[in-house]
Amino acid sequence: MDNVADDFYRELPKVELHAHLNGSVSFQTMEKVMKRKPHLNIEHHMTAIGKGQRRSLDECFQVFKVIHQLVDTQEDILMVATDVIKEFAADGVKYLELRSTPREETKTGLNKKNYVETVIGAIQQCKEEGVDIDVRFLVAIDRRNGSEVAMETVKLAEDFMLSADGLVVGLDLSGDPTVGHGKDLLPALQRAKNGGLKLSLHLSEVASQLEESELLLGLPPDRIGHGTFLHPDVGGSQSLVDKVTKNNIPIELCLTSNIKGQTVPCYSQHHFKYWYQLGHPSVICTDDKGVFSTDLSQEYQLAAATFGLDQQAVWALSKQAIDCIFAPEALKQQLRQKWTELQPRVLK
Ligand code: IMP
Ligand code: ZN
């Protein structure tokens, strides 16, 4: 990690809604996985983007390929998932929605079903150990893999939604935004929605996807990942913005990820400003805290420093994120209670 955030941001209770499991693996955990597989000759600069460095979006997706080579057994998944959950908890995150794409690795016996079971096992293990964080899981569809795999993934997610004690709450659509078209995935996403899975979709992450965004917003999704190019100032359209605001669809905003992946030129031009000024539900998230060498406290601090938010405004921002979680109302109430209890200690 490049920096450490100030005490206020680390003590601030936080909600993390956009975290890809394999993108969230820390330097320390990566070290452990690399030691298990020295023959792969993978070094840290191949799995993380350090301070001041930028990569093209395409290069970012190459990084995920390297990480997937390293994290390819059930033991690996269990270790990275428990470490990631504990790290978020240590950073003051009280509620986490983790997302990951189920994978198959024939040579290690990893399959999509035991992949999801292992992540759920990690969540349960952390709970049993008393780690102070509530975690839910979103099953991810990699758009690169097309409509058939998307439909299989939805069926898998449906099974786990019914069998995993409420830990699986939704579906994510992610993967290289320049590959494939959302229209092919609509039937799978529609089925998921009808079956009660919540939808968080990466949308307009790159420019010129107006048609796809219109189509996907028609579902409508329950949350939007990035939404970088939705608004008219950056080539989006008022009609897209109206769809988002009319349906009050929260947006997950990941500042450092967008700067390091070069879809946004600098912090001050991040679209957080557009949505926050509209008064639209805007949730600060990390995306891939390992790959982008950050944590949620730093992302809050960066947003505050860049857009001039005082501590009251930062507190309101973190509390408002509770409204946007996919877990049921009872858990929202518990989290609001937690924020109320912590307020006198944190917001001095
Ligand atoms: P995993 O699903 O746990 O293996 O996490 C890594 C995967 O998340 C990548 O292979 C992508 O499919 C997805 N991902 C991570 N970050 C991004 C992003 O910024 N945009 C789109 N997809 C992403
Ligand atoms: Zn993402």
Short mmCIF file of C-alpha atoms and ligand atoms in Angstrom, two decimals:
data_model
loop_
_atom_site.label_atom_id
_atom_site.label_comp_id
_atom_site.label_asym_id
_atom_site.label_seq_id
_atom_site.Cartn_x
_atom_site.Cartn_y
_atom_site.Cartn_z
CA MET A 1 0.00 0.00 0.00
CA ASP A 2 1.31 3.46 -0.89
CA ASN A 3 0.12 5.57 2.06
CA VAL A 4 -1.65 5.37 5.38
CA ALA A 5 -4.78 7.46 5.88
CA ASP A 6 -5.22 9.84 8.84
CA ASP A 7 -6.79 8.51 12.05
CA PHE A 8 -10.23 10.03 11.35
CA TYR A 9 -10.58 8.12 8.08
CA ARG A 10 -9.33 4.87 9.57
CA GLU A 11 -11.65 5.15 12.57
CA LEU A 12 -14.60 6.18 10.41
CA PRO A 13 -16.98 3.21 10.18
CA LYS A 14 -17.27 2.35 6.50
CA VAL A 15 -19.28 0.28 4.02
CA GLU A 16 -17.45 -1.31 1.07
CA LEU A 17 -19.74 -2.27 -1.80
CA HIS A 18 -17.38 -2.70 -4.75
CA ALA A 19 -14.47 -5.06 -4.07
CA HIS A 20 -13.34 -7.80 -6.47
CA LEU A 21 -11.80 -10.62 -4.45
CA ASN A 22 -8.72 -11.28 -6.59
CA GLY A 23 -8.10 -7.58 -7.12
CA SER A 24 -8.17 -6.99 -3.36
CA VAL A 25 -5.28 -9.26 -2.37
CA SER A 26 -2.71 -7.32 -0.34
CA PHE A 27 1.08 -7.28 -0.78
CA GLN A 28 1.45 -9.48 2.33
CA THR A 29 -1.00 -12.13 1.14
CA MET A 30 0.46 -12.04 -2.35
CA GLU A 31 3.85 -12.75 -0.77
CA LYS A 32 2.42 -15.91 0.84
CA VAL A 33 0.84 -17.09 -2.44
CA MET A 34 4.04 -16.40 -4.38
CA LYS A 35 6.02 -18.52 -1.90
CA ARG A 36 3.66 -21.41 -2.58
CA LYS A 37 4.41 -21.14 -6.32
CA PRO A 38 8.02 -20.02 -6.86
CA HIS A 39 8.14 -21.81 -10.22
CA LEU A 40 5.77 -19.20 -11.69
CA ASN A 41 8.43 -16.48 -11.21
CA ILE A 42 5.78 -13.86 -10.52
CA GLU A 43 6.95 -10.67 -8.80
CA HIS A 44 5.03 -7.93 -7.02
CA HIS A 45 5.29 -5.38 -9.83
CA MET A 46 3.27 -7.83 -11.95
CA THR A 47 0.34 -7.94 -9.51
CA ALA A 48 0.03 -4.36 -8.27
CA ILE A 49 0.25 -0.80 -9.59
CA GLY A 50 2.27 1.40 -7.23
CA LYS A 51 2.22 5.07 -6.33
CA GLY A 52 2.24 7.46 -9.29
CA GLN A 53 2.05 4.59 -11.77
CA ARG A 54 -0.67 4.25 -14.37
CA ARG A 55 -1.57 1.50 -16.77
CA SER A 56 -3.96 1.23 -19.68
CA LEU A 57 -7.19 -0.59 -18.90
CA ASP A 58 -5.93 -3.42 -21.07
CA GLU A 59 -2.76 -3.71 -18.96
CA CYS A 60 -4.93 -3.79 -15.82
CA PHE A 61 -6.74 -6.82 -17.19
CA GLN A 62 -3.38 -8.49 -17.85
CA VAL A 63 -2.64 -8.05 -14.13
CA PHE A 64 -5.77 -10.04 -13.27
CA LYS A 65 -4.58 -12.85 -15.52
CA VAL A 66 -1.32 -13.04 -13.57
CA ILE A 67 -3.17 -13.06 -10.23
CA HIS A 68 -5.47 -15.83 -11.48
CA GLN A 69 -2.38 -17.93 -12.30
CA LEU A 70 -1.25 -17.53 -8.70
CA VAL A 71 -4.60 -18.00 -6.98
CA ASP A 72 -5.79 -21.26 -8.46
CA THR A 73 -6.59 -23.75 -5.70
CA GLN A 74 -9.30 -23.95 -3.05
CA GLU A 75 -6.59 -23.43 -0.40
CA ASP A 76 -5.50 -20.23 -2.15
CA ILE A 77 -9.07 -18.93 -2.42
CA LEU A 78 -9.70 -19.64 1.27
CA MET A 79 -6.51 -17.85 2.29
CA VAL A 80 -7.00 -14.78 0.11
CA ALA A 81 -10.67 -14.46 1.04
CA THR A 82 -10.07 -14.67 4.81
CA ASP A 83 -7.12 -12.26 4.57
CA VAL A 84 -9.09 -9.77 2.45
CA ILE A 85 -12.04 -9.83 4.88
CA LYS A 86 -9.77 -9.31 7.89
CA GLU A 87 -7.93 -6.45 6.16
CA PHE A 88 -11.18 -4.65 5.38
CA ALA A 89 -12.22 -5.12 9.01
CA ALA A 90 -8.88 -3.73 10.23
CA ASP A 91 -9.47 -0.71 8.00
CA GLY A 92 -12.75 0.08 9.79
CA VAL A 93 -15.11 -1.50 7.27
CA LYS A 94 -18.21 -2.74 9.11
CA TYR A 95 -20.08 -4.14 6.12
CA LEU A 96 -18.47 -5.60 3.02
CA GLU A 97 -19.94 -6.93 -0.21
CA LEU A 98 -17.25 -9.02 -1.81
CA ARG A 99 -17.62 -10.09 -5.43
CA SER A 100 -15.78 -12.72 -7.43
CA THR A 101 -16.00 -14.66 -10.69
CA PRO A 102 -16.29 -18.43 -10.09
CA ARG A 103 -13.45 -20.18 -11.92
CA GLU A 104 -12.55 -23.67 -13.02
CA GLU A 105 -8.97 -25.01 -12.93
CA THR A 106 -9.00 -28.65 -13.99
CA LYS A 107 -5.45 -29.33 -12.83
CA THR A 108 -6.16 -28.27 -9.24
CA GLY A 109 -9.73 -29.55 -8.89
CA LEU A 110 -11.15 -26.06 -8.56
CA ASN A 111 -14.62 -25.80 -10.04
CA LYS A 112 -17.24 -23.07 -10.01
CA LYS A 113 -19.31 -24.69 -7.28
CA ASN A 114 -16.47 -25.35 -4.86
CA TYR A 115 -15.09 -21.87 -5.67
CA VAL A 116 -18.27 -20.25 -4.34
CA GLU A 117 -18.42 -22.72 -1.42
CA THR A 118 -14.87 -21.76 -0.47
CA VAL A 119 -15.59 -18.02 -0.46
CA ILE A 120 -18.68 -18.67 1.66
CA GLY A 121 -16.56 -20.85 3.95
CA ALA A 122 -14.13 -17.94 4.39
CA ILE A 123 -16.98 -15.57 5.29
CA GLN A 124 -18.32 -18.08 7.84
CA GLN A 125 -14.86 -18.69 9.28
CA CYS A 126 -14.30 -14.96 9.86
CA LYS A 127 -17.68 -14.75 11.54
CA GLU A 128 -16.85 -17.66 13.83
CA GLU A 129 -13.54 -16.01 14.74
CA GLY A 130 -15.48 -12.89 15.76
CA VAL A 131 -14.04 -10.56 13.11
CA ASP A 132 -16.00 -7.31 13.47
CA ILE A 133 -17.51 -7.11 9.98
CA ASP A 134 -20.63 -8.32 8.18
CA VAL A 135 -19.85 -9.81 4.79
CA ARG A 136 -22.09 -10.72 1.86
CA PHE A 137 -21.16 -12.17 -1.51
CA LEU A 138 -22.01 -11.19 -5.10
CA VAL A 139 -21.38 -13.81 -7.76
CA ALA A 140 -19.67 -12.18 -10.73
CA ILE A 141 -20.20 -12.62 -14.45
CA ASP A 142 -17.17 -11.90 -16.61
CA ARG A 143 -18.69 -10.32 -19.72
CA ARG A 144 -15.89 -11.78 -21.84
CA ASN A 145 -17.32 -15.28 -21.39
CA GLY A 146 -20.60 -14.66 -23.24
CA SER A 147 -24.28 -15.46 -22.76
CA GLU A 148 -24.15 -19.18 -22.00
CA VAL A 149 -21.64 -18.87 -19.17
CA ALA A 150 -23.59 -15.85 -17.88
CA MET A 151 -26.74 -17.97 -17.66
CA GLU A 152 -24.86 -20.81 -15.89
CA THR A 153 -23.48 -18.28 -13.42
CA VAL A 154 -26.96 -16.96 -12.69
CA LYS A 155 -28.19 -20.51 -11.97
CA LEU A 156 -25.24 -21.08 -9.66
CA ALA A 157 -25.95 -17.81 -7.86
CA GLU A 158 -29.64 -18.72 -7.51
CA ASP A 159 -28.72 -22.06 -5.91
CA PHE A 160 -26.42 -20.37 -3.41
CA MET A 161 -28.88 -17.58 -2.72
CA LEU A 162 -31.25 -20.26 -1.45
CA SER A 163 -28.71 -22.43 0.37
CA ALA A 164 -26.04 -20.18 1.88
CA ASP A 165 -27.81 -18.63 4.88
CA GLY A 166 -28.47 -15.35 3.10
CA LEU A 167 -24.79 -14.73 2.39
CA VAL A 168 -25.22 -14.62 -1.40
CA VAL A 169 -27.27 -11.53 -2.16
CA GLY A 170 -26.61 -10.59 -5.73
CA LEU A 171 -24.86 -10.65 -9.04
CA ASP A 172 -22.10 -8.52 -10.50
CA LEU A 173 -21.37 -7.85 -14.16
CA SER A 174 -17.73 -7.01 -14.74
CA GLY A 175 -14.73 -7.88 -16.89
CA ASP A 176 -13.02 -6.01 -19.71
CA PRO A 177 -15.64 -3.43 -20.78
CA THR A 178 -14.27 -3.34 -24.31
CA VAL A 179 -15.13 -7.01 -24.88
CA GLY A 180 -18.60 -8.35 -25.67
CA HIS A 181 -21.94 -6.55 -25.60
CA GLY A 182 -24.40 -6.20 -22.76
CA LYS A 183 -27.35 -7.06 -24.98
CA ASP A 184 -26.22 -10.69 -25.14
CA LEU A 185 -26.27 -10.85 -21.36
CA LEU A 186 -29.72 -9.33 -20.87
CA PRO A 187 -31.65 -12.63 -20.62
CA ALA A 188 -29.31 -13.87 -17.85
CA LEU A 189 -29.48 -10.57 -15.96
CA GLN A 190 -33.25 -10.41 -16.31
CA ARG A 191 -33.59 -13.95 -14.96
CA ALA A 192 -31.36 -13.10 -12.01
CA LYS A 193 -33.45 -10.05 -11.22
CA ASN A 194 -36.73 -11.96 -11.49
CA GLY A 195 -35.31 -14.61 -9.16
CA GLY A 196 -34.55 -12.08 -6.43
CA LEU A 197 -30.82 -11.52 -6.93
CA LYS A 198 -29.76 -7.88 -6.66
CA LEU A 199 -27.80 -6.53 -9.62
CA SER A 200 -24.66 -4.42 -9.52
CA LEU A 201 -23.50 -3.75 -13.07
CA HIS A 202 -20.27 -2.15 -14.31
CA LEU A 203 -21.67 0.46 -16.65
CA SER A 204 -20.16 3.07 -19.00
CA GLU A 205 -16.71 2.33 -17.62
CA VAL A 206 -15.30 3.38 -20.99
CA ALA A 207 -16.59 5.98 -23.45
CA SER A 208 -19.07 5.42 -26.29
CA GLN A 209 -21.23 2.76 -24.69
CA LEU A 210 -24.44 4.78 -24.71
CA GLU A 211 -26.52 2.10 -26.39
CA GLU A 212 -25.37 -0.64 -24.04
CA SER A 213 -25.87 1.58 -21.00
CA GLU A 214 -29.43 2.53 -22.12
CA LEU A 215 -30.22 -1.16 -22.50
CA LEU A 216 -28.79 -2.24 -19.14
CA LEU A 217 -30.35 0.71 -17.30
CA GLY A 218 -33.70 -0.52 -18.60
CA LEU A 219 -33.53 -3.54 -16.29
CA PRO A 220 -32.96 -1.44 -14.04
CA PRO A 221 -29.96 -2.55 -11.99
CA ASP A 222 -29.88 -2.03 -8.21
CA ARG A 223 -26.47 -0.36 -8.29
CA ILE A 224 -24.00 0.90 -10.89
CA GLY A 225 -20.25 0.25 -10.87
CA HIS A 226 -18.23 3.29 -12.01
CA GLY A 227 -20.69 4.88 -14.49
CA THR A 228 -17.74 7.01 -15.60
CA PHE A 229 -19.13 8.09 -18.96
CA LEU A 230 -22.84 8.37 -18.18
CA HIS A 231 -23.15 12.11 -17.82
CA PRO A 232 -23.26 14.53 -20.78
CA ASP A 233 -20.05 16.47 -19.93
CA VAL A 234 -18.00 13.37 -20.80
CA GLY A 235 -19.94 12.17 -23.84
CA GLY A 236 -22.81 10.44 -22.04
CA SER A 237 -26.35 11.80 -22.24
CA GLN A 238 -29.02 13.50 -20.19
CA SER A 239 -31.34 10.61 -20.92
CA LEU A 240 -28.89 8.21 -19.21
CA VAL A 241 -28.57 10.52 -16.21
CA ASP A 242 -32.36 10.82 -16.01
CA LYS A 243 -32.74 7.02 -15.96
CA VAL A 244 -30.24 6.79 -13.10
CA THR A 245 -31.79 9.58 -11.05
CA LYS A 246 -35.42 8.60 -11.73
CA ASN A 247 -34.74 5.09 -10.43
CA ASN A 248 -32.44 6.42 -7.70
CA ILE A 249 -29.74 3.86 -8.59
CA PRO A 250 -26.69 4.29 -6.31
CA ILE A 251 -23.29 4.61 -8.00
CA GLU A 252 -20.15 2.90 -6.69
CA LEU A 253 -17.25 5.30 -7.21
CA CYS A 254 -13.65 4.09 -7.14
CA LEU A 255 -11.32 7.08 -7.49
CA THR A 256 -7.84 5.57 -7.49
CA SER A 257 -8.90 2.65 -9.68
CA ASN A 258 -10.15 5.04 -12.37
CA ILE A 259 -7.04 7.24 -12.19
CA LYS A 260 -4.57 4.34 -12.28
CA GLY A 261 -6.57 2.61 -15.01
CA GLN A 262 -6.61 5.91 -16.92
CA THR A 263 -10.32 6.17 -17.60
CA VAL A 264 -10.30 9.46 -15.62
CA PRO A 265 -7.43 11.95 -16.15
CA CYS A 266 -7.01 13.16 -12.53
CA TYR A 267 -8.70 13.13 -9.13
CA SER A 268 -10.24 16.60 -9.51
CA GLN A 269 -12.00 15.52 -12.70
CA HIS A 270 -13.47 12.37 -11.18
CA HIS A 271 -17.20 12.00 -11.77
CA PHE A 272 -17.74 11.65 -8.01
CA LYS A 273 -18.14 15.43 -8.15
CA TYR A 274 -20.96 15.31 -10.70
CA TRP A 275 -23.07 12.76 -8.82
CA TYR A 276 -22.32 14.06 -5.34
CA GLN A 277 -23.29 17.60 -6.32
CA LEU A 278 -26.56 16.27 -7.73
CA GLY A 279 -27.27 14.82 -4.29
CA HIS A 280 -27.41 11.36 -5.89
CA PRO A 281 -26.48 8.31 -3.72
CA SER A 282 -22.72 8.05 -4.26
CA VAL A 283 -20.72 5.35 -2.51
CA ILE A 284 -16.92 5.52 -2.24
CA CYS A 285 -15.36 2.10 -2.91
CA THR A 286 -11.94 0.59 -3.67
CA ASP A 287 -12.63 -1.76 -6.65
CA ASP A 288 -9.29 -3.60 -6.32
CA LYS A 289 -7.39 -2.46 -3.23
CA GLY A 290 -4.50 -4.87 -3.91
CA VAL A 291 -3.97 -4.08 -7.59
CA PHE A 292 -4.35 -0.33 -7.05
CA SER A 293 -2.38 -0.27 -3.76
CA THR A 294 -5.01 1.54 -1.71
CA ASP A 295 -7.62 1.00 1.02
CA LEU A 296 -11.06 2.41 1.73
CA SER A 297 -9.82 4.92 4.35
CA GLN A 298 -7.46 6.42 1.80
CA GLU A 299 -10.21 6.63 -0.80
CA TYR A 300 -12.43 8.59 1.63
CA GLN A 301 -9.52 10.86 2.48
CA LEU A 302 -8.74 11.46 -1.20
CA ALA A 303 -12.37 12.31 -1.94
CA ALA A 304 -12.49 14.69 1.03
CA ALA A 305 -9.22 16.42 0.12
CA THR A 306 -10.07 16.70 -3.57
CA PHE A 307 -13.65 17.90 -3.23
CA GLY A 308 -13.39 19.86 0.03
CA LEU A 309 -15.58 17.68 2.25
CA ASP A 310 -15.44 18.38 5.98
CA GLN A 311 -15.70 15.63 8.60
CA GLN A 312 -19.48 16.02 8.92
CA ALA A 313 -19.87 15.55 5.16
CA VAL A 314 -17.56 12.51 5.18
CA TRP A 315 -19.55 11.00 8.05
CA ALA A 316 -22.81 11.56 6.15
CA LEU A 317 -21.28 9.96 3.06
CA SER A 318 -20.21 6.81 4.88
CA LYS A 319 -23.57 6.56 6.68
CA GLN A 320 -25.56 7.04 3.49
CA ALA A 321 -23.83 3.98 2.01
CA ILE A 322 -25.85 1.82 4.44
CA ASP A 323 -29.00 2.67 2.44
CA CYS A 324 -27.36 1.13 -0.65
CA ILE A 325 -26.40 -2.32 0.67
CA PHE A 326 -28.07 -5.45 -0.71
CA ALA A 327 -28.61 -7.14 2.67
CA PRO A 328 -32.10 -6.86 4.21
CA GLU A 329 -33.52 -3.93 6.17
CA ALA A 330 -32.83 -5.53 9.57
CA LEU A 331 -29.08 -5.43 8.93
CA LYS A 332 -29.32 -1.83 7.70
CA GLN A 333 -30.91 -0.94 11.04
CA GLN A 334 -28.13 -2.70 12.96
CA LEU A 335 -25.49 -0.82 10.97
CA ARG A 336 -27.20 2.54 11.53
CA GLN A 337 -27.20 1.75 15.24
CA LYS A 338 -23.48 0.99 15.08
CA TRP A 339 -22.81 4.35 13.38
CA THR A 340 -24.83 6.15 16.06
CA GLU A 341 -22.84 4.44 18.83
CA LEU A 342 -19.49 5.26 17.19
CA GLN A 343 -20.31 8.86 16.30
CA PRO A 344 -19.27 10.58 19.57
CA ARG A 345 -15.88 8.81 19.50
CA VAL A 346 -15.06 9.39 15.82
CA LEU A 347 -16.72 12.71 15.00
CA LYS A 348 -15.22 14.91 17.67
P1 IMP B 1 -12.16 -12.00 -9.33
O1 IMP B 1 -13.52 -11.95 -9.99
O2 IMP B 1 -12.24 -12.19 -7.85
O3 IMP B 1 -11.26 -12.99 -9.99
O4 IMP B 1 -11.52 -10.54 -9.49
C1 IMP B 1 -10.86 -10.11 -10.66
C2 IMP B 1 -11.85 -9.87 -11.79
O5 IMP B 1 -12.72 -8.78 -11.46
C3 IMP B 1 -11.21 -9.45 -13.10
O6 IMP B 1 -10.78 -10.55 -13.85
C4 IMP B 1 -12.35 -8.70 -13.79
O7 IMP B 1 -13.23 -9.60 -14.40
C5 IMP B 1 -13.05 -8.06 -12.63
N1 IMP B 1 -12.63 -6.66 -12.44
C6 IMP B 1 -11.82 -6.17 -11.50
N2 IMP B 1 -11.71 -4.82 -11.63
C7 IMP B 1 -12.47 -4.48 -12.66
C8 IMP B 1 -12.79 -3.22 -13.27
O8 IMP B 1 -12.35 -2.13 -12.90
N3 IMP B 1 -13.63 -3.28 -14.34
C9 IMP B 1 -14.18 -4.44 -14.80
N4 IMP B 1 -13.92 -5.61 -14.23
C10 IMP B 1 -13.08 -5.63 -13.18
ZN ZN B 2 -14.97 -3.21 -10.56
#
